[in-house]
Tab-separated table of C-alpha atoms in Angstrom:
chain	number	residue	atom	x	y	z
A	89	UNK	CA	16.144	4.498	-1.519
A	90	UNK	CA	14.092	1.309	-1.661
A	91	UNK	CA	12.412	0.996	1.744
A	92	UNK	CA	12.900	4.231	3.604
A	93	UNK	CA	11.157	7.238	5.001
A	94	UNK	CA	7.364	7.032	5.095
A	95	UNK	CA	7.113	3.309	4.278
A	96	UNK	CA	9.367	1.803	6.921
A	97	UNK	CA	7.513	-0.619	9.205
A	98	UNK	CA	9.779	0.107	12.154
A	99	UNK	CA	8.172	3.524	12.523
A	100	UNK	CA	6.081	1.939	15.244
A	101	UNK	CA	9.160	2.001	17.486
A	102	UNK	CA	8.890	5.790	17.436
A	103	UNK	CA	5.909	5.169	19.739
A	104	UNK	CA	7.779	3.220	22.394
A	105	UNK	CA	5.716	4.732	25.209
A	106	UNK	CA	2.511	3.368	23.703
A	107	UNK	CA	4.038	-0.041	23.114
A	108	UNK	CA	5.210	-0.166	26.726
A	109	UNK	CA	1.781	0.966	27.913
A	110	UNK	CA	0.160	-1.829	25.919
A	111	UNK	CA	2.453	-4.581	27.204
A	112	UNK	CA	2.258	-3.308	30.801
A	113	UNK	CA	-1.527	-2.803	30.985
A	114	UNK	CA	-3.073	-4.700	28.035
A	115	UNK	CA	-4.537	-1.350	27.069
A	116	UNK	CA	-3.604	0.671	24.023
A	117	UNK	CA	-4.470	3.910	22.336
A	118	UNK	CA	-4.859	3.993	18.553
A	119	UNK	CA	-2.157	5.837	16.653
A	120	UNK	CA	-3.426	5.820	13.059
A	121	UNK	CA	-7.068	5.749	11.969
A	122	UNK	CA	-8.283	5.213	8.416
A	123	UNK	CA	-11.554	7.091	7.893
A	124	UNK	CA	-13.756	6.388	4.886
A	125	UNK	CA	-16.011	9.352	4.138
A	126	UNK	CA	-17.910	7.431	1.451
A	127	UNK	CA	-18.170	4.086	-0.314
A	128	UNK	CA	-19.160	5.797	-3.565
A	129	UNK	CA	-16.416	5.899	-6.185
A	130	UNK	CA	-15.899	7.613	-9.545
A	131	UNK	CA	-13.603	4.815	-10.790
A	132	UNK	CA	-14.250	1.183	-11.654
A	133	UNK	CA	-11.077	-0.686	-10.668
A	134	UNK	CA	-11.395	-4.429	-11.355
A	135	UNK	CA	-9.151	-5.235	-8.382
A	136	UNK	CA	-10.712	-2.772	-5.933
A	137	UNK	CA	-9.714	-3.327	-2.318
A	138	UNK	CA	-12.258	-0.890	-0.901
A	139	UNK	CA	-15.303	-1.638	1.201
A	140	UNK	CA	-16.383	-5.265	0.754
A	141	UNK	CA	-19.363	-5.366	-1.647
A	142	UNK	CA	-18.959	-1.608	-1.968
A	143	UNK	CA	-21.522	-1.183	-4.746
A	144	UNK	CA	-24.195	-2.627	-2.464
A	145	UNK	CA	-23.303	-0.259	0.375
A	146	UNK	CA	-23.133	3.292	-0.972
A	147	UNK	CA	-22.773	4.912	2.448
A	148	UNK	CA	-21.732	8.535	3.045
A	149	UNK	CA	-20.607	10.256	6.246
A	150	UNK	CA	-21.912	13.798	6.660
A	151	UNK	CA	-19.818	16.752	7.782
A	152	UNK	CA	-21.499	16.809	11.202
A	153	UNK	CA	-20.997	13.067	11.660
A	154	UNK	CA	-17.349	13.369	10.646
A	155	UNK	CA	-16.734	16.182	13.130
A	156	UNK	CA	-18.265	14.101	15.915
A	157	UNK	CA	-16.152	11.074	14.978
A	158	UNK	CA	-12.991	13.208	14.897
A	159	UNK	CA	-13.782	14.578	18.363
A	160	UNK	CA	-14.129	11.028	19.650
A	161	UNK	CA	-10.859	9.977	18.036
A	162	UNK	CA	-9.062	12.947	19.567
A	163	UNK	CA	-10.373	11.972	23.006
A	164	UNK	CA	-9.184	8.389	22.415
A	165	UNK	CA	-5.643	9.595	21.741
A	166	UNK	CA	-5.491	9.132	17.955
A	167	UNK	CA	-2.513	10.905	16.414
A	168	UNK	CA	-3.274	10.674	12.691
A	169	UNK	CA	-6.207	10.169	10.329
A	170	UNK	CA	-5.862	8.970	6.752
A	171	UNK	CA	-8.869	9.936	4.645
A	172	UNK	CA	-9.275	7.089	2.195
A	173	UNK	CA	-11.830	4.503	1.046
A	174	UNK	CA	-14.110	2.771	0.994
A	175	UNK	CA	-14.840	4.669	-2.136
A	176	UNK	CA	-13.139	7.824	-3.448
A	177	UNK	CA	-12.989	10.243	-0.482
A	178	UNK	CA	-13.281	13.397	-2.592
A	179	UNK	CA	-16.605	12.271	-4.072
A	180	UNK	CA	-17.950	13.373	-0.692
A	181	UNK	CA	-17.884	17.184	-0.737
A	182	UNK	CA	-17.595	17.234	3.060
A	183	UNK	CA	-14.282	15.359	3.101
A	184	UNK	CA	-12.113	18.465	2.768
A	185	UNK	CA	-14.023	20.101	5.645
A	186	UNK	CA	-13.439	17.013	7.797
A	187	UNK	CA	-9.727	17.091	6.925
A	188	UNK	CA	-9.497	20.737	7.965
A	189	UNK	CA	-11.394	20.031	11.178
A	190	UNK	CA	-9.093	17.143	12.096
A	191	UNK	CA	-6.056	19.377	11.579
A	192	UNK	CA	-7.643	22.041	13.801
A	193	UNK	CA	-7.806	19.377	16.521
A	194	UNK	CA	-4.040	18.849	16.164
A	195	UNK	CA	-4.435	15.478	14.486
A	196	UNK	CA	-2.113	14.731	11.563
A	197	UNK	CA	-4.003	14.397	8.278
A	198	UNK	CA	-3.338	12.478	5.063
A	199	UNK	CA	-5.299	11.809	1.874
A	200	UNK	CA	-5.363	8.836	-0.497
A	201	UNK	CA	-7.237	9.665	-3.701
A	202	UNK	CA	-7.482	8.610	-7.332
A	203	UNK	CA	-7.081	12.285	-8.235
A	204	UNK	CA	-10.063	12.617	-10.560
A	205	UNK	CA	-12.013	14.936	-8.225
A	206	UNK	CA	-8.921	16.813	-7.055
A	207	UNK	CA	-9.985	20.374	-7.925
A	208	UNK	CA	-7.705	23.384	-7.550
A	209	UNK	CA	-9.660	24.572	-4.501
A	210	UNK	CA	-9.443	21.186	-2.787
A	211	UNK	CA	-5.735	20.944	-3.650
A	212	UNK	CA	-5.001	24.320	-2.069
A	213	UNK	CA	-6.878	23.441	1.086
A	214	UNK	CA	-5.468	19.925	1.305
A	215	UNK	CA	-1.887	21.146	0.925
A	216	UNK	CA	-2.403	23.383	3.952
A	217	UNK	CA	-3.486	20.560	6.273
A	218	UNK	CA	-2.038	17.304	4.932
A	219	UNK	CA	1.205	15.678	5.984
A	220	UNK	CA	1.046	13.713	2.754
A	221	UNK	CA	-1.185	13.103	-0.265
A	222	UNK	CA	-0.945	9.968	-2.379
A	223	UNK	CA	-2.653	9.525	-5.733
A	224	UNK	CA	-3.438	5.958	-6.775
A	225	UNK	CA	-2.406	5.749	-10.440
A	226	UNK	CA	-1.303	2.177	-11.249
A	227	UNK	CA	-0.670	3.002	-14.892
A	228	UNK	CA	1.732	4.563	-17.360
A	229	UNK	CA	-0.763	5.376	-20.109
A	230	UNK	CA	-4.442	5.682	-20.960
A	231	UNK	CA	-4.363	2.115	-22.247
A	232	UNK	CA	-3.077	0.724	-18.966
A	233	UNK	CA	-5.358	3.051	-16.977
A	234	UNK	CA	-8.360	1.485	-18.678
A	235	UNK	CA	-7.217	-1.947	-17.510
A	236	UNK	CA	-6.315	-1.020	-13.936
A	237	UNK	CA	-8.915	1.659	-13.151
A	238	UNK	CA	-11.627	1.001	-15.694
A	239	UNK	CA	-11.411	4.613	-16.892
A	240	UNK	CA	-11.067	6.231	-20.311
A	241	UNK	CA	-8.381	8.434	-21.850
A	242	UNK	CA	-10.218	11.614	-20.829
A	243	UNK	CA	-10.069	10.586	-17.171
A	244	UNK	CA	-6.370	9.715	-17.505
A	245	UNK	CA	-5.621	13.200	-18.824
A	246	UNK	CA	-7.730	14.886	-16.129
A	247	UNK	CA	-5.897	12.968	-13.400
A	248	UNK	CA	-2.490	13.904	-14.835
A	249	UNK	CA	-3.485	17.568	-15.045
A	250	UNK	CA	-4.814	17.538	-11.481
A	251	UNK	CA	-1.561	16.070	-10.145
A	252	UNK	CA	0.413	18.640	-12.112
A	253	UNK	CA	-1.658	21.459	-10.596
A	254	UNK	CA	-1.234	19.938	-7.128
A	255	UNK	CA	2.547	19.951	-7.514
A	256	UNK	CA	2.611	23.536	-8.787
A	257	UNK	CA	0.423	24.686	-5.896
A	258	UNK	CA	2.749	22.990	-3.415
A	259	UNK	CA	5.582	25.208	-4.626
A	260	UNK	CA	3.368	28.274	-4.735
A	261	UNK	CA	2.165	27.735	-1.154
A	262	UNK	CA	5.595	26.600	0.064
A	263	UNK	CA	3.817	23.569	1.483
A	264	UNK	CA	5.704	20.823	3.302
A	265	UNK	CA	3.129	18.218	2.283
A	266	UNK	CA	4.670	15.143	0.637
A	267	UNK	CA	3.040	14.304	-2.714
A	268	UNK	CA	3.319	10.769	-4.016
A	269	UNK	CA	1.830	8.449	-6.617
A	270	UNK	CA	1.186	4.751	-6.180
A	271	UNK	CA	1.504	1.834	-8.569
A	272	UNK	CA	0.193	-1.633	-7.700
A	273	UNK	CA	2.255	-4.245	-9.533
A	274	UNK	CA	0.378	-7.141	-11.085
A	275	UNK	CA	0.553	-9.367	-14.135
A	276	UNK	CA	-1.517	-6.735	-15.935
A	277	UNK	CA	1.099	-3.990	-15.726
A	278	UNK	CA	4.447	-5.512	-14.832
A	279	UNK	CA	6.676	-4.991	-17.867
A	280	UNK	CA	9.791	-2.865	-17.769
A	281	UNK	CA	8.615	-0.195	-20.213
A	282	UNK	CA	5.464	0.565	-18.258
A	283	UNK	CA	7.199	0.899	-14.898
A	284	UNK	CA	9.939	3.109	-16.301
A	285	UNK	CA	7.414	5.244	-18.145
A	286	UNK	CA	5.380	5.603	-14.946
A	287	UNK	CA	8.268	6.930	-12.862
A	288	UNK	CA	9.486	9.170	-15.675
A	289	UNK	CA	6.038	10.707	-16.237
A	290	UNK	CA	5.608	11.682	-12.600
A	291	UNK	CA	9.215	12.698	-12.164
A	292	UNK	CA	8.606	15.273	-14.873
A	293	UNK	CA	5.319	16.373	-13.299
A	294	UNK	CA	7.146	17.016	-10.036
A	295	UNK	CA	5.818	14.633	-7.372
A	296	UNK	CA	8.058	13.813	-4.418
A	297	UNK	CA	7.960	10.060	-4.891
A	298	UNK	CA	6.584	7.121	-6.839
A	299	UNK	CA	5.894	3.909	-4.968
A	300	UNK	CA	5.489	0.290	-6.059
A	301	UNK	CA	3.498	-2.241	-4.018
A	302	UNK	CA	2.259	-5.745	-4.876
A	303	UNK	CA	-1.479	-6.045	-5.295
A	304	UNK	CA	-3.297	-8.153	-2.700
A	305	UNK	CA	-6.395	-10.323	-3.000
A	306	UNK	CA	-9.699	-9.460	-1.365
A	307	UNK	CA	-10.432	-11.273	1.866
A	308	UNK	CA	-12.411	-14.094	0.262
A	309	UNK	CA	-10.105	-14.696	-2.718
A	310	UNK	CA	-8.119	-17.898	-2.407
A	311	UNK	CA	-5.218	-17.020	-4.658
A	312	UNK	CA	-2.817	-14.146	-4.964
A	313	UNK	CA	-2.779	-12.292	-8.254
A	314	UNK	CA	0.444	-13.527	-9.785
A	315	UNK	CA	3.320	-11.083	-10.009
A	316	UNK	CA	6.026	-11.840	-12.559
A	317	UNK	CA	9.446	-10.146	-12.698
A	318	UNK	CA	8.222	-7.075	-10.833
A	319	UNK	CA	11.389	-6.687	-8.795
A	320	UNK	CA	13.688	-6.693	-11.797
A	321	UNK	CA	11.589	-3.990	-13.396
A	322	UNK	CA	11.434	-2.009	-10.164
A	323	UNK	CA	15.202	-2.097	-9.771
A	324	UNK	CA	15.551	-0.491	-13.179
A	325	UNK	CA	12.975	2.121	-12.208
A	326	UNK	CA	14.973	2.883	-9.047
A	327	UNK	CA	17.681	4.412	-11.205
A	328	UNK	CA	15.371	7.388	-11.750
A	329	UNK	CA	15.704	8.409	-8.085
A	330	UNK	CA	17.338	11.775	-7.414
A	331	UNK	CA	17.774	14.129	-4.458
A	332	UNK	CA	14.360	15.605	-5.230
A	333	UNK	CA	12.502	12.502	-6.419
A	334	UNK	CA	12.317	9.113	-4.733
A	335	UNK	CA	11.389	5.858	-6.405
A	336	UNK	CA	10.333	3.608	-3.529
A	337	UNK	CA	9.003	0.104	-3.174
A	338	UNK	CA	7.676	-1.975	-0.309
A	339	UNK	CA	10.729	-4.229	-0.169
A	340	UNK	CA	9.641	-6.530	2.693
A	341	UNK	CA	6.482	-7.478	0.808
A	342	UNK	CA	8.435	-8.498	-2.270
A	343	UNK	CA	11.034	-10.269	-0.138
A	344	UNK	CA	8.321	-12.418	1.426
A	345	UNK	CA	7.357	-13.777	-1.973
A	346	UNK	CA	10.609	-15.740	-2.089
A	347	UNK	CA	9.537	-17.860	0.873
A	348	UNK	CA	6.807	-20.496	1.295
A	349	UNK	CA	3.565	-18.879	2.402
A	350	UNK	CA	3.521	-20.830	5.660
A	351	UNK	CA	6.648	-18.881	6.668
A	352	UNK	CA	5.214	-15.457	5.915
A	353	UNK	CA	3.856	-14.867	9.422
A	354	UNK	CA	6.429	-15.608	12.146
A	355	UNK	CA	3.887	-14.708	14.845
A	356	UNK	CA	0.712	-16.230	16.257
A	357	UNK	CA	-1.395	-13.156	16.944
A	358	UNK	CA	-2.109	-9.799	15.325
A	359	UNK	CA	-0.806	-7.138	17.699
A	360	UNK	CA	-0.745	-4.305	15.180
A	361	UNK	CA	-4.521	-3.938	15.378
A	362	UNK	CA	-4.041	-2.413	18.827
A	363	UNK	CA	-2.520	0.677	17.232
A	364	UNK	CA	-4.445	1.109	13.984
A	365	UNK	CA	-8.067	0.696	12.944
A	366	UNK	CA	-10.524	1.597	10.201
A	367	UNK	CA	-13.818	3.482	10.370
A	368	UNK	CA	-15.849	2.805	7.258
A	369	UNK	CA	-18.524	4.937	5.644
A	370	UNK	CA	-21.232	2.852	7.338
A	371	UNK	CA	-19.822	4.292	10.602
A	372	UNK	CA	-18.739	0.850	11.745
A	373	UNK	CA	-15.272	0.255	13.167
A	374	UNK	CA	-13.318	-2.652	11.664
A	375	UNK	CA	-10.148	-4.381	12.860
A	376	UNK	CA	-8.179	-3.129	9.859
A	377	UNK	CA	-8.443	-1.773	6.329
A	378	UNK	CA	-8.362	-5.279	4.841
A	379	UNK	CA	-11.614	-6.263	6.552
A	380	UNK	CA	-13.792	-3.191	6.088
A	381	UNK	CA	-17.324	-4.337	5.416
A	382	UNK	CA	-16.767	-7.836	6.888
A	383	UNK	CA	-19.220	-8.255	9.766
A	384	UNK	CA	-17.047	-10.900	11.437
A	385	UNK	CA	-14.380	-8.268	11.937
A	386	UNK	CA	-16.604	-5.373	12.987
A	387	UNK	CA	-15.666	-3.957	16.397
A	388	UNK	CA	-18.794	-1.869	16.773
A	389	UNK	CA	-21.153	0.711	15.290
A	390	UNK	CA	-20.663	4.439	15.939
A	391	UNK	CA	-24.381	4.954	15.363
A	392	UNK	CA	-24.945	2.948	18.528
A	393	UNK	CA	-21.833	3.413	20.677
A	394	UNK	CA	-19.015	5.841	21.316
A	395	UNK	CA	-15.609	5.026	19.873
A	396	UNK	CA	-14.088	4.739	23.353
A	397	UNK	CA	-16.626	2.081	24.350
A	398	UNK	CA	-16.032	0.152	21.128
A	399	UNK	CA	-12.273	0.328	21.593
A	400	UNK	CA	-12.473	-0.869	25.205
A	401	UNK	CA	-14.139	-4.127	24.181
A	402	UNK	CA	-12.150	-4.695	20.973
A	403	UNK	CA	-10.287	-7.741	22.305
A	404	UNK	CA	-13.336	-9.975	21.868
A	405	UNK	CA	-13.122	-9.474	18.112
A	406	UNK	CA	-9.310	-9.540	18.053
A	407	UNK	CA	-9.438	-13.006	19.614
A	408	UNK	CA	-11.439	-14.185	16.600
A	409	UNK	CA	-8.914	-13.059	13.998
A	410	UNK	CA	-8.155	-15.955	11.688
A	411	UNK	CA	-5.094	-15.461	9.488
A	412	UNK	CA	-6.806	-17.566	6.828
A	413	UNK	CA	-9.064	-14.554	6.262
A	414	UNK	CA	-6.146	-12.133	5.981
A	415	UNK	CA	-4.192	-11.175	2.873
A	416	UNK	CA	-0.539	-12.090	2.823
A	417	UNK	CA	1.921	-9.290	3.592
A	418	UNK	CA	-0.902	-7.169	5.084
A	419	UNK	CA	-0.208	-3.648	6.312
A	420	UNK	CA	0.123	-4.821	9.941
A	421	UNK	CA	2.657	-7.519	9.075
A	422	UNK	CA	5.834	-5.469	9.749
A	423	UNK	CA	4.384	-4.157	13.020
A	424	UNK	CA	3.344	-7.644	14.070
A	425	UNK	CA	6.825	-9.048	13.513
A	426	UNK	CA	8.377	-6.310	15.652
A	427	UNK	CA	5.726	-6.355	18.403
A	428	UNK	CA	5.632	-10.147	18.645
A	429	UNK	CA	9.402	-10.282	18.997
A	430	UNK	CA	9.360	-7.641	21.728
A	431	UNK	CA	6.531	-9.354	23.595
A	432	UNK	CA	7.868	-12.900	23.498
A	433	UNK	CA	11.602	-12.360	23.722
A	434	UNK	CA	11.503	-9.465	26.191
A	435	UNK	CA	13.575	-7.387	23.841
A	436	UNK	CA	14.260	-3.831	24.815
A	437	UNK	CA	12.445	-1.269	22.699
A	438	UNK	CA	15.203	0.591	20.919
A	439	UNK	CA	14.939	4.046	19.475
A	440	UNK	CA	15.199	4.238	15.705
A	441	UNK	CA	18.308	6.168	14.744
A	442	UNK	CA	17.436	6.617	11.085
A	443	UNK	CA	15.202	9.465	10.045
A	444	UNK	CA	11.681	8.170	9.465
A	445	UNK	CA	9.039	10.394	7.931
A	446	UNK	CA	5.360	10.511	8.857
A	447	UNK	CA	5.812	8.540	12.089
A	448	UNK	CA	2.142	8.860	13.108
A	449	UNK	CA	0.993	7.076	9.943
A	450	UNK	CA	1.589	3.399	10.570
């Protein structure tokens, strides 16, 4: 139960035809796009990994702009869009309309939210179009919530109520959308009681899964936030898993922590960026979610060029990627390991036999 379903990095092998196309032609089509509808947020997380210098760039994408971007992504062959941030996507009232429009274009849709603006109307509509919804919680109580999200007890209670309503509506609508909650482990929140309380709270509320991930530094931070004893606490939390409720954790990321950092990247180039990218609320396209707002890693500006034109010339920026700027165990890391091995050892692309959920969301 610890590294399965929607969080398995080998999902990329479900797209063997696109991998083969890339290695045969040096051309690729994006599979997963992260789209930030706004940089504005209703939370004040001290370890925010949103748009770089977000508070200085309070951009918002309009409904019309979002529809145009989605049309361009469809033409480029994108298979899935995750509406995220940036800031809090639901602060932008047009986000739910953009989600519905993307689904109408036969693009898979997902939502990452802090849950505070998750109204009953938005929940109903989101459950009808989303493959999955994940609420970033990172706490077991109002006290911890204040430390991790900078929010008060009232906000904690509103978020819990909104998630509860979301879960009830899923049953009412007979929705197949997967509902999860996320918990970033860090020295601030890593004791056994808090992790167990977290999974027990949301097990009772009725989400489909709880997930643990290690927190990462921002691109210009020199040190990782220290994580102490997280795995031992997570293993105890795993005992709460049932047929209906999964307790998951990003096992490869925690495994990497046992090795010297110089061994964390057994590859010399980032190949995963050829299959995923991020469009921020300033309408600029960035190499990945970890570098949104970093001009060095901007592929182009949708106010000036079409997505297809930006994507065609992306290699110039990819060639400048310096791993010193990248967080350890980044989201592309598992894809890079697999793709680099295929490319350099001429390994046959094998079909994944295990059932992997949400294959279009890398």
